[in-house]
Amino acid sequence: MIAASAEGTGFPVSFEFFPPKTPQGADRLRAARQELYTLHPDFCSVTYGAGGSTQAGSFATVREILAEGMGAAAHFSCVGATHELVREQLAALEAMGVKRLVALRGDLPSGYGLGGEFQHAGDLVAFIRAETGNNFHIEVAAYPETHPQARSPDADLQAYAAKVRAGANSAITQFFYNSDAYLRFLEDAQRLGAEVPVVPGIMPISSSTQLMRFADACGAEIPRWIRLRLQAFGDDSASIRAFGLDVVTDLCDRLCAAGAPALHFYTLNQSAAALEICRRLGI
């Protein structure tokens, strides 16, 4: 059953990309973007790596998306950064025409201590607001299943609420496959007064080994029944993709029916799965 909140509507969607490393990858991403633009996304976000290790590529991809007439959100991490560096980067993004940021602490590079003048993403959000006022729509990260480095679930919720109090406009979640975790997170966040829209982050399933690697790295839970089914398929990639489409479409259907404000797809620079899921949802 298709959720009434999404069926036959321009239900809001957005897409995340990462900066390609090769000319061939850049060409494939351009083709994927053009296919996804047919869904009229609210915006497309572009990641960059630990310590800004791929920042030049990220900004270049953001420029391309803007030149294609699409709204672009730049991921903006602060680990190891100084106030002056962040100030310069904000000015560069404003000059490019960027209106939306995804403000993150960022992952620490291997062997890197917690240096720089920002300790938490909330510090970055507060600095952006102080420097630029309301020039940017600021997204922050939310973790329905708790950030893997959090001291406790409550500490993680408090850190999220601090980001909202610092001036975040909305949040995008880490990917998950348990809708109850998302709904409970909303309740807990509202109890703390953090009442900004929380958009579910959606990870299509196209490779079981890739999915398990991502889940282990970011602390996302893969329900046992999904793990067992994926393991049973072995190297049957067609069955994995078909099963993944069914699972993720059903998840999105339930999220839309429960009132999710939008869906944000982690595309891995590919278009087929997101296009098919949205087609099934009637978006």
mmCIF file of C-alpha atoms in Angstrom:
data_model
loop_
_atom_site.group_PDB
_atom_site.id
_atom_site.type_symbol
_atom_site.label_atom_id
_atom_site.label_comp_id
_atom_site.label_asym_id
_atom_site.label_seq_id
_atom_site.Cartn_x
_atom_site.Cartn_y
_atom_site.Cartn_z
ATOM 1 C CA MET A 1 0.000 0.000 0.000
ATOM 2 C CA ILE A 2 1.404 3.404 -0.958
ATOM 3 C CA ALA A 3 1.354 6.067 1.724
ATOM 4 C CA ALA A 4 -1.337 8.629 1.071
ATOM 5 C CA SER A 5 1.103 11.354 2.123
ATOM 6 C CA ALA A 6 3.409 10.560 -0.806
ATOM 7 C CA GLU A 7 1.287 8.941 -3.506
ATOM 8 C CA GLY A 8 0.806 11.053 -6.588
ATOM 9 C CA THR A 9 2.396 14.114 -5.017
ATOM 10 C CA GLY A 10 5.548 16.151 -5.241
ATOM 11 C CA PHE A 11 6.607 14.743 -1.865
ATOM 12 C CA PRO A 12 9.920 16.417 -0.898
ATOM 13 C CA VAL A 13 13.071 14.430 -1.612
ATOM 14 C CA SER A 14 16.766 15.260 -1.619
ATOM 15 C CA PHE A 15 19.906 13.382 -2.593
ATOM 16 C CA GLU A 16 23.425 13.062 -1.235
ATOM 17 C CA PHE A 17 26.500 12.663 -3.444
ATOM 18 C CA PHE A 18 30.210 12.385 -2.761
ATOM 19 C CA PRO A 19 32.942 14.107 -4.804
ATOM 20 C CA PRO A 20 34.125 11.793 -7.611
ATOM 21 C CA LYS A 21 37.823 10.951 -7.671
ATOM 22 C CA THR A 22 38.265 10.340 -11.404
ATOM 23 C CA PRO A 23 37.076 11.981 -14.635
ATOM 24 C CA GLN A 24 35.061 8.837 -15.367
ATOM 25 C CA GLY A 25 33.432 9.046 -11.939
ATOM 26 C CA ALA A 26 32.594 12.691 -12.554
ATOM 27 C CA ASP A 27 30.905 11.788 -15.848
ATOM 28 C CA ARG A 28 28.887 9.006 -14.204
ATOM 29 C CA LEU A 29 27.797 11.343 -11.418
ATOM 30 C CA ARG A 30 26.667 13.993 -13.915
ATOM 31 C CA ALA A 31 24.550 11.389 -15.687
ATOM 32 C CA ALA A 32 23.089 10.144 -12.377
ATOM 33 C CA ARG A 33 22.258 13.684 -11.306
ATOM 34 C CA GLN A 34 20.373 14.408 -14.506
ATOM 35 C CA GLU A 35 18.244 11.301 -13.968
ATOM 36 C CA LEU A 36 17.528 12.224 -10.349
ATOM 37 C CA TYR A 37 16.657 15.804 -11.261
ATOM 38 C CA THR A 38 13.526 14.431 -12.944
ATOM 39 C CA LEU A 39 12.187 13.977 -9.390
ATOM 40 C CA HIS A 40 12.564 17.732 -8.745
ATOM 41 C CA PRO A 41 14.527 17.377 -5.496
ATOM 42 C CA ASP A 42 14.522 20.149 -2.915
ATOM 43 C CA PHE A 43 18.326 20.096 -2.962
ATOM 44 C CA CYS A 44 21.360 17.892 -3.464
ATOM 45 C CA SER A 45 24.052 17.656 -0.802
ATOM 46 C CA VAL A 46 27.742 16.942 -1.315
ATOM 47 C CA THR A 47 29.962 15.326 1.312
ATOM 48 C CA TYR A 48 33.605 15.806 2.042
ATOM 49 C CA GLY A 49 36.014 13.691 3.987
ATOM 50 C CA ALA A 50 37.702 13.768 7.367
ATOM 51 C CA GLY A 51 39.427 17.058 8.054
ATOM 52 C CA GLY A 52 38.112 18.415 4.768
ATOM 53 C CA SER A 53 40.312 15.963 2.852
ATOM 54 C CA THR A 54 38.166 16.208 -0.297
ATOM 55 C CA GLN A 55 36.979 19.763 0.172
ATOM 56 C CA ALA A 56 38.204 21.039 -3.193
ATOM 57 C CA GLY A 57 36.333 18.262 -4.978
ATOM 58 C CA SER A 58 33.283 18.862 -2.829
ATOM 59 C CA PHE A 59 33.149 22.566 -3.641
ATOM 60 C CA ALA A 60 33.674 21.816 -7.344
ATOM 61 C CA THR A 61 30.712 19.417 -7.320
ATOM 62 C CA VAL A 62 28.596 21.983 -5.471
ATOM 63 C CA ARG A 63 29.422 24.539 -8.182
ATOM 64 C CA GLU A 64 28.349 22.109 -10.902
ATOM 65 C CA ILE A 65 25.029 21.404 -9.188
ATOM 66 C CA LEU A 66 24.330 25.109 -8.812
ATOM 67 C CA ALA A 67 25.246 25.680 -12.467
ATOM 68 C CA GLU A 68 22.742 22.969 -13.400
ATOM 69 C CA GLY A 69 20.023 25.053 -11.759
ATOM 70 C CA MET A 70 19.631 22.859 -8.681
ATOM 71 C CA GLY A 71 19.900 23.835 -5.017
ATOM 72 C CA ALA A 72 23.097 22.521 -3.468
ATOM 73 C CA ALA A 73 23.870 21.899 0.193
ATOM 74 C CA ALA A 74 27.533 21.778 1.148
ATOM 75 C CA HIS A 75 28.594 19.434 3.915
ATOM 76 C CA PHE A 76 30.612 21.545 6.295
ATOM 77 C CA SER A 77 32.684 19.891 9.009
ATOM 78 C CA CYS A 78 34.687 21.675 11.669
ATOM 79 C CA VAL A 79 37.084 19.089 13.075
ATOM 80 C CA GLY A 80 40.558 20.591 13.289
ATOM 81 C CA ALA A 81 39.344 23.932 11.900
ATOM 82 C CA THR A 82 40.012 27.445 13.163
ATOM 83 C CA HIS A 83 37.480 30.245 13.365
ATOM 84 C CA GLU A 84 39.327 32.154 10.646
ATOM 85 C CA LEU A 85 39.349 29.181 8.258
ATOM 86 C CA VAL A 86 35.636 28.560 8.762
ATOM 87 C CA ARG A 87 34.954 32.265 8.262
ATOM 88 C CA GLU A 88 36.809 32.164 4.915
ATOM 89 C CA GLN A 89 34.991 29.024 3.808
ATOM 90 C CA LEU A 90 31.604 30.477 4.679
ATOM 91 C CA ALA A 91 32.401 33.565 2.619
ATOM 92 C CA ALA A 92 33.435 31.357 -0.320
ATOM 93 C CA LEU A 93 30.211 29.356 -0.128
ATOM 94 C CA GLU A 94 28.095 32.502 0.083
ATOM 95 C CA ALA A 95 29.880 33.879 -2.977
ATOM 96 C CA MET A 96 29.087 30.645 -4.832
ATOM 97 C CA GLY A 97 25.399 31.058 -4.092
ATOM 98 C CA VAL A 98 25.071 28.230 -1.560
ATOM 99 C CA LYS A 99 22.021 28.700 0.671
ATOM 100 C CA ARG A 100 22.087 25.472 2.672
ATOM 101 C CA LEU A 101 24.758 23.797 4.819
ATOM 102 C CA VAL A 102 24.957 20.400 6.498
ATOM 103 C CA ALA A 103 26.905 21.283 9.647
ATOM 104 C CA LEU A 104 28.887 18.389 11.114
ATOM 105 C CA ARG A 105 31.711 17.849 13.538
ATOM 106 C CA GLY A 106 33.284 15.509 11.004
ATOM 107 C CA ASP A 107 35.231 12.283 11.329
ATOM 108 C CA LEU A 108 38.698 12.444 12.799
ATOM 109 C CA PRO A 109 41.489 11.378 10.434
ATOM 110 C CA SER A 110 43.494 8.390 11.641
ATOM 111 C CA GLY A 111 45.954 9.413 14.356
ATOM 112 C CA TYR A 112 44.402 12.881 14.631
ATOM 113 C CA GLY A 113 43.635 14.352 18.019
ATOM 114 C CA LEU A 114 40.572 16.463 18.725
ATOM 115 C CA GLY A 115 42.258 19.721 17.755
ATOM 116 C CA GLY A 116 41.005 22.972 16.337
ATOM 117 C CA GLU A 117 38.728 25.584 17.826
ATOM 118 C CA PHE A 118 35.464 23.629 17.471
ATOM 119 C CA GLN A 119 34.823 20.635 19.695
ATOM 120 C CA HIS A 120 31.248 19.853 18.684
ATOM 121 C CA ALA A 121 28.889 20.435 15.773
ATOM 122 C CA GLY A 122 26.838 22.682 18.036
ATOM 123 C CA ASP A 123 29.833 25.010 18.288
ATOM 124 C CA LEU A 124 29.941 25.195 14.494
ATOM 125 C CA VAL A 125 26.198 25.897 14.199
ATOM 126 C CA ALA A 126 26.459 28.720 16.744
ATOM 127 C CA PHE A 127 29.471 30.206 14.922
ATOM 128 C CA ILE A 128 27.719 30.096 11.530
ATOM 129 C CA ARG A 129 24.695 31.856 12.989
ATOM 130 C CA ALA A 130 26.860 34.498 14.675
ATOM 131 C CA GLU A 131 28.835 35.138 11.477
ATOM 132 C CA THR A 132 26.125 34.954 8.830
ATOM 133 C CA GLY A 133 22.789 35.429 10.568
ATOM 134 C CA ASN A 134 20.053 33.645 8.644
ATOM 135 C CA ASN A 135 21.916 33.556 5.320
ATOM 136 C CA PHE A 136 22.107 29.751 5.446
ATOM 137 C CA HIS A 137 19.560 27.041 6.130
ATOM 138 C CA ILE A 138 21.503 24.795 8.506
ATOM 139 C CA GLU A 139 20.949 21.046 8.571
ATOM 140 C CA VAL A 140 22.458 18.925 11.333
ATOM 141 C CA ALA A 141 22.842 15.186 11.807
ATOM 142 C CA ALA A 142 20.474 13.080 13.921
ATOM 143 C CA TYR A 143 21.092 9.531 15.105
ATOM 144 C CA PRO A 144 17.908 7.540 15.825
ATOM 145 C CA GLU A 145 20.034 4.586 16.953
ATOM 146 C CA THR A 146 22.587 6.738 18.849
ATOM 147 C CA HIS A 147 25.911 8.032 17.561
ATOM 148 C CA PRO A 148 28.530 5.257 17.862
ATOM 149 C CA GLN A 149 30.887 7.546 19.821
ATOM 150 C CA ALA A 150 28.249 8.880 22.226
ATOM 151 C CA ARG A 151 28.746 8.202 25.931
ATOM 152 C CA SER A 152 25.098 7.190 26.236
ATOM 153 C CA PRO A 153 21.799 7.550 24.353
ATOM 154 C CA ASP A 154 20.813 10.438 26.613
ATOM 155 C CA ALA A 155 24.135 12.217 26.020
ATOM 156 C CA ASP A 156 23.586 11.858 22.290
ATOM 157 C CA LEU A 157 20.087 13.327 22.551
ATOM 158 C CA GLN A 158 21.407 16.226 24.609
ATOM 159 C CA ALA A 159 24.080 16.894 21.972
ATOM 160 C CA TYR A 160 21.397 16.897 19.283
ATOM 161 C CA ALA A 161 19.221 19.299 21.273
ATOM 162 C CA ALA A 162 22.220 21.593 21.731
ATOM 163 C CA LYS A 163 22.639 21.787 17.953
ATOM 164 C CA VAL A 164 19.000 22.766 17.565
ATOM 165 C CA ARG A 165 19.274 25.402 20.296
ATOM 166 C CA ALA A 166 22.393 26.764 18.563
ATOM 167 C CA GLY A 167 20.322 27.557 15.484
ATOM 168 C CA ALA A 168 19.788 24.479 13.311
ATOM 169 C CA ASN A 169 16.778 24.706 10.994
ATOM 170 C CA SER A 170 16.304 20.978 10.431
ATOM 171 C CA ALA A 171 18.040 17.627 10.700
ATOM 172 C CA ILE A 172 18.849 14.632 8.501
ATOM 173 C CA THR A 173 19.210 11.242 10.156
ATOM 174 C CA GLN A 174 21.811 8.565 9.823
ATOM 175 C CA PHE A 175 20.342 5.720 7.773
ATOM 176 C CA PHE A 176 18.263 3.120 9.596
ATOM 177 C CA TYR A 177 15.874 0.275 8.799
ATOM 178 C CA ASN A 178 13.775 0.336 11.967
ATOM 179 C CA SER A 179 11.048 2.968 11.698
ATOM 180 C CA ASP A 180 10.300 2.669 15.426
ATOM 181 C CA ALA A 181 13.788 4.033 16.186
ATOM 182 C CA TYR A 182 12.998 7.146 14.134
ATOM 183 C CA LEU A 183 9.610 7.688 15.746
ATOM 184 C CA ARG A 184 11.046 7.253 19.245
ATOM 185 C CA PHE A 185 13.816 9.722 18.406
ATOM 186 C CA LEU A 186 11.201 12.289 17.405
ATOM 187 C CA GLU A 187 9.403 11.833 20.719
ATOM 188 C CA ASP A 188 12.617 12.137 22.704
ATOM 189 C CA ALA A 189 13.741 15.224 20.766
ATOM 190 C CA GLN A 190 10.384 16.934 21.260
ATOM 191 C CA ARG A 191 10.562 16.188 24.984
ATOM 192 C CA LEU A 192 13.817 18.192 25.024
ATOM 193 C CA GLY A 193 12.261 21.036 23.061
ATOM 194 C CA ALA A 194 14.198 20.257 19.874
ATOM 195 C CA GLU A 195 11.249 20.602 17.520
ATOM 196 C CA VAL A 196 12.747 21.124 14.075
ATOM 197 C CA PRO A 197 11.866 18.906 11.090
ATOM 198 C CA VAL A 198 13.810 15.620 11.119
ATOM 199 C CA VAL A 199 14.216 14.107 7.654
ATOM 200 C CA PRO A 200 14.922 10.350 7.484
ATOM 201 C CA GLY A 201 18.152 9.450 5.719
ATOM 202 C CA ILE A 202 17.484 6.548 3.349
ATOM 203 C CA MET A 203 20.154 4.068 2.246
ATOM 204 C CA PRO A 204 19.049 1.863 -0.683
ATOM 205 C CA ILE A 205 20.345 -1.713 -0.503
ATOM 206 C CA SER A 206 22.270 -2.840 -3.565
ATOM 207 C CA SER A 207 25.222 -4.727 -2.071
ATOM 208 C CA SER A 208 25.168 -6.716 1.154
ATOM 209 C CA THR A 209 28.916 -6.461 1.830
ATOM 210 C CA GLN A 210 28.889 -2.711 1.220
ATOM 211 C CA LEU A 211 25.855 -2.243 3.468
ATOM 212 C CA MET A 212 27.397 -4.238 6.324
ATOM 213 C CA ARG A 213 30.620 -2.222 6.029
ATOM 214 C CA PHE A 214 28.755 1.087 6.188
ATOM 215 C CA ALA A 215 26.598 -0.096 9.088
ATOM 216 C CA ASP A 216 29.587 -1.262 11.106
ATOM 217 C CA ALA A 217 31.389 2.037 10.487
ATOM 218 C CA CYS A 218 28.544 4.328 11.529
ATOM 219 C CA GLY A 219 26.726 2.267 14.142
ATOM 220 C CA ALA A 220 23.550 1.704 12.128
ATOM 221 C CA GLU A 221 21.641 -1.439 13.063
ATOM 222 C CA ILE A 222 20.800 -3.961 10.342
ATOM 223 C CA PRO A 223 17.850 -5.984 11.689
ATOM 224 C CA ARG A 224 18.637 -9.677 12.028
ATOM 225 C CA TRP A 225 15.981 -10.744 9.532
ATOM 226 C CA ILE A 226 17.486 -8.455 6.888
ATOM 227 C CA ARG A 227 21.019 -9.700 7.598
ATOM 228 C CA LEU A 228 19.937 -13.322 7.326
ATOM 229 C CA ARG A 229 18.091 -12.773 4.061
ATOM 230 C CA LEU A 230 21.053 -10.931 2.543
ATOM 231 C CA GLN A 231 23.434 -13.674 3.668
ATOM 232 C CA ALA A 232 21.139 -16.302 2.146
ATOM 233 C CA PHE A 233 21.341 -14.590 -1.248
ATOM 234 C CA GLY A 234 25.114 -15.013 -1.310
ATOM 235 C CA ASP A 235 26.492 -13.503 -4.525
ATOM 236 C CA ASP A 236 23.084 -13.279 -6.214
ATOM 237 C CA SER A 237 23.221 -9.524 -6.803
ATOM 238 C CA ALA A 238 19.898 -9.416 -8.671
ATOM 239 C CA SER A 239 18.056 -10.976 -5.720
ATOM 240 C CA ILE A 240 19.828 -8.639 -3.294
ATOM 241 C CA ARG A 241 18.747 -5.601 -5.302
ATOM 242 C CA ALA A 242 15.150 -6.837 -5.627
ATOM 243 C CA PHE A 243 14.931 -7.600 -1.909
ATOM 244 C CA GLY A 244 16.528 -4.259 -1.070
ATOM 245 C CA LEU A 245 14.005 -2.355 -3.165
ATOM 246 C CA ASP A 246 11.121 -4.083 -1.386
ATOM 247 C CA VAL A 247 12.571 -3.471 2.087
ATOM 248 C CA VAL A 248 13.480 0.173 1.562
ATOM 249 C CA THR A 249 10.254 1.052 -0.279
ATOM 250 C CA ASP A 250 8.256 -0.414 2.603
ATOM 251 C CA LEU A 251 10.360 1.565 5.095
ATOM 252 C CA CYS A 252 9.779 4.806 3.170
ATOM 253 C CA ASP A 253 6.075 4.037 2.876
ATOM 254 C CA ARG A 254 5.777 3.673 6.653
ATOM 255 C CA LEU A 255 7.828 6.809 7.297
ATOM 256 C CA CYS A 256 5.713 8.886 4.925
ATOM 257 C CA ALA A 257 2.512 7.557 6.506
ATOM 258 C CA ALA A 258 3.878 8.448 9.944
ATOM 259 C CA GLY A 259 4.407 12.056 8.895
ATOM 260 C CA ALA A 260 8.068 12.262 7.859
ATOM 261 C CA PRO A 261 8.565 15.728 6.315
ATOM 262 C CA ALA A 262 10.751 14.496 3.422
ATOM 263 C CA LEU A 263 13.128 11.721 2.392
ATOM 264 C CA HIS A 264 16.887 12.172 1.932
ATOM 265 C CA PHE A 265 18.573 9.469 -0.164
ATOM 266 C CA TYR A 266 22.192 8.429 0.255
ATOM 267 C CA THR A 267 22.716 7.661 -3.420
ATOM 268 C CA LEU A 268 26.380 6.567 -3.464
ATOM 269 C CA ASN A 269 26.445 8.517 -6.761
ATOM 270 C CA GLN A 270 23.951 6.143 -8.383
ATOM 271 C CA SER A 271 20.418 6.852 -9.516
ATOM 272 C CA ALA A 272 18.643 3.562 -10.261
ATOM 273 C CA ALA A 273 17.596 2.509 -6.751
ATOM 274 C CA ALA A 274 16.364 5.944 -5.623
ATOM 275 C CA LEU A 275 14.450 6.405 -8.868
ATOM 276 C CA GLU A 276 12.731 3.028 -8.505
ATOM 277 C CA ILE A 277 11.876 3.532 -4.837
ATOM 278 C CA CYS A 278 10.337 6.934 -5.597
ATOM 279 C CA ARG A 279 8.444 5.461 -8.551
ATOM 280 C CA ARG A 280 6.967 2.783 -6.297
ATOM 281 C CA LEU A 281 6.014 5.422 -3.737
ATOM 282 C CA GLY A 282 4.254 7.445 -6.393
ATOM 283 C CA ILE A 283 6.573 10.430 -5.951
#
